[in-house]
Amino acid sequence: MISLGADTIVLFKQFTDWTDTLRRIDERIWSGPVAEGKATVAEIIAHLQHWDQYLIDTVIPAIKRGEGVTFPAFDAFNQIAYAYARSGVAQDRLLDEFKQTRHALVERLLDEPEVAAKYVTVNGIETCPHTGTPYSLLYIIHEFNDHDRHHQGQIAAVV
C-alpha cells in the first residue's frame, strides 16, 4: 500500500538537500553525460526544474479549474530543459533555480492540500496502471520522488 501525505511532500523538498551537494562537483562532471548516450548532470537538473515548473504553471491551475492533468510528450519537453542546460547557464544558478522552483512547488502543495489530494485523470486515465492507485497531484509527487531517486543514482555513479 502506498502512503500519500505530508511525508511525500517533505521527501520531495528534501531532495534539494542532496542537490546542494552538487555545487562542489567539477565542471567536467557537471557537463558530462552520466552514461554513454545519456543526459549530463546539468541537463538532469534542468529537466527536474522544468517538470516542477510545469506542475506549478500548468497542472495546479488545471486541477483548480476541475480539469484533468495532461502531460506533454516527454522527449520534446525534456529537450527544452536540456537546451537550457547547454545555454551557458552557470552551475550555481541552475542549482539555485531548481531549488527555488522545488521549494515554491512544495509551498503550494502544503498551502493547498485539497488541490494536492483531489482525484484527477492523467492523460485521460483515472488510476496508475502499475499500482491501481487513483491519480492525484500527491500521487504524481510520489512518482516524482521515485524519478528523483532514479536520477540521483545516475548522478551518484559519476560524482
Coordinates of C-alpha atoms in Angstrom, one line a residue:
M1 CA 0.0 0.0 0.0
I2 CA 1.3 3.4 -0.9
S3 CA 1.2 6.0 1.8
L4 CA 0.5 9.5 0.5
G5 CA 0.5 12.6 2.7
A6 CA 2.7 15.4 4.0
D7 CA 5.6 13.0 4.3
T8 CA 5.5 12.6 0.5
I9 CA 5.8 16.3 0.1
V10 CA 8.6 16.7 2.7
L11 CA 10.6 14.0 0.9
F12 CA 10.1 15.9 -2.3
K13 CA 11.5 19.0 -0.7
Q14 CA 14.4 17.2 0.9
F15 CA 15.8 16.2 -2.4
T16 CA 17.2 19.8 -2.7
D17 CA 19.4 19.0 0.3
W18 CA 21.1 16.4 -1.9
T19 CA 21.3 18.6 -5.0
D20 CA 23.0 21.3 -2.9
T21 CA 26.0 18.9 -2.7
L22 CA 26.3 19.1 -6.5
R23 CA 27.7 22.6 -6.1
R24 CA 31.1 21.1 -5.4
I25 CA 31.4 18.9 -8.4
D26 CA 33.9 19.6 -11.1
E27 CA 32.7 21.3 -14.3
R28 CA 33.7 18.3 -16.4
I29 CA 31.4 16.1 -14.4
W30 CA 28.6 18.7 -14.4
S31 CA 28.8 19.0 -18.1
G32 CA 29.5 15.3 -18.9
P33 CA 26.9 12.6 -19.6
V34 CA 26.0 10.3 -16.7
A35 CA 26.5 7.4 -19.1
E36 CA 27.1 6.8 -22.8
G37 CA 24.2 8.4 -24.7
K38 CA 22.6 9.8 -21.6
A39 CA 21.9 13.3 -20.3
T40 CA 24.5 15.4 -18.5
V41 CA 24.2 16.2 -14.8
A42 CA 23.3 19.8 -15.7
E43 CA 20.7 18.6 -18.1
I44 CA 19.2 16.3 -15.5
I45 CA 18.9 19.2 -13.0
A46 CA 17.3 21.4 -15.7
H47 CA 14.9 18.6 -16.6
L48 CA 13.8 18.3 -12.9
Q49 CA 13.3 22.0 -12.6
H50 CA 11.4 22.2 -15.9
W51 CA 8.9 19.5 -14.7
D52 CA 8.5 21.2 -11.3
Q53 CA 7.7 24.5 -13.1
Y54 CA 5.2 22.6 -15.3
L55 CA 3.4 21.4 -12.2
I56 CA 3.2 25.0 -10.9
D57 CA 2.2 26.7 -14.2
T58 CA 0.0 24.1 -15.8
V59 CA -1.0 21.2 -13.6
I60 CA -2.1 23.0 -10.4
P61 CA -4.2 25.6 -12.4
A62 CA -5.8 22.7 -14.3
I63 CA -6.7 20.9 -11.2
K64 CA -8.1 24.1 -9.6
R65 CA -10.3 24.5 -12.7
G66 CA -11.6 21.0 -12.3
E67 CA -9.8 19.7 -15.3
G68 CA -7.6 16.6 -15.7
V69 CA -3.8 16.6 -15.9
T70 CA -2.3 16.5 -19.3
F71 CA 1.4 15.7 -19.6
P72 CA 3.2 16.8 -22.8
A73 CA 5.3 14.4 -24.9
F74 CA 8.2 13.7 -22.6
D75 CA 11.1 13.7 -25.1
A76 CA 10.2 17.1 -26.7
F77 CA 9.5 18.6 -23.3
N78 CA 12.8 17.3 -21.9
Q79 CA 14.7 18.7 -24.9
I80 CA 13.7 22.2 -23.9
A81 CA 15.3 21.7 -20.5
Y82 CA 18.4 20.1 -22.0
A83 CA 18.8 23.1 -24.3
Y84 CA 18.6 25.5 -21.4
A85 CA 21.3 23.5 -19.5
R86 CA 23.5 23.8 -22.6
S87 CA 22.8 27.5 -23.0
G88 CA 25.7 28.6 -20.7
V89 CA 23.7 28.9 -17.5
A90 CA 26.1 28.7 -14.6
Q91 CA 26.1 25.7 -12.4
D92 CA 25.2 27.6 -9.2
R93 CA 22.4 29.5 -11.0
L94 CA 20.8 26.3 -12.3
L95 CA 21.0 24.7 -8.9
D96 CA 19.5 27.8 -7.3
E97 CA 16.7 27.9 -9.9
F98 CA 15.9 24.2 -9.3
K99 CA 15.9 24.7 -5.5
Q100 CA 13.7 27.8 -5.7
T101 CA 11.2 26.1 -8.1
R102 CA 11.1 23.0 -6.0
H103 CA 10.5 24.9 -2.8
A104 CA 7.8 27.1 -4.4
L105 CA 6.1 23.9 -5.6
V106 CA 6.3 22.4 -2.1
E107 CA 4.9 25.5 -0.6
R108 CA 1.9 25.4 -3.0
L109 CA 1.3 21.8 -2.2
L110 CA 1.4 22.4 1.5
D111 CA -0.8 25.5 1.3
E112 CA -3.4 23.8 -0.8
P113 CA -3.7 20.2 0.5
E114 CA -7.2 19.9 -1.1
V115 CA -5.7 20.5 -4.6
A116 CA -2.8 18.0 -3.9
A117 CA -5.2 15.3 -2.7
K118 CA -8.0 15.8 -5.3
Y119 CA -8.5 12.8 -7.6
V120 CA -7.8 13.7 -11.2
T121 CA -7.3 12.0 -14.5
V122 CA -3.8 12.0 -16.0
N123 CA -3.9 12.0 -19.8
G124 CA -7.4 10.7 -19.5
I125 CA -6.6 7.8 -17.1
E126 CA -8.0 7.7 -13.6
T127 CA -5.6 5.2 -11.9
C128 CA -2.0 4.3 -12.2
P129 CA -1.7 1.3 -14.5
H130 CA 1.1 -0.1 -12.4
T131 CA -0.3 0.2 -8.9
G132 CA -4.1 0.8 -9.4
T133 CA -3.8 3.9 -7.2
P134 CA -6.1 6.8 -8.2
Y135 CA -4.3 9.7 -9.6
S136 CA -3.9 12.9 -7.6
L137 CA -1.2 15.5 -7.6
L138 CA 0.0 13.9 -4.4
Y139 CA 0.4 10.6 -6.2
I140 CA 2.2 12.4 -9.0
I141 CA 4.6 13.8 -6.4
H142 CA 5.1 10.2 -5.1
E143 CA 6.1 9.2 -8.6
F144 CA 8.4 12.2 -8.9
N145 CA 10.1 11.1 -5.7
D146 CA 10.9 7.8 -7.4
H147 CA 12.0 9.8 -10.5
D148 CA 14.3 11.9 -8.4
R149 CA 15.9 8.8 -6.8
H150 CA 16.5 7.4 -10.3
H151 CA 18.4 10.5 -11.3
Q152 CA 20.2 10.7 -8.0
G153 CA 21.5 7.2 -8.7
Q154 CA 22.6 8.1 -12.2
I155 CA 24.4 11.2 -10.9
A156 CA 25.9 9.5 -7.9
A157 CA 27.5 7.0 -10.2
V158 CA 29.7 9.7 -11.8
V159 CA 30.5 12.0 -8.9

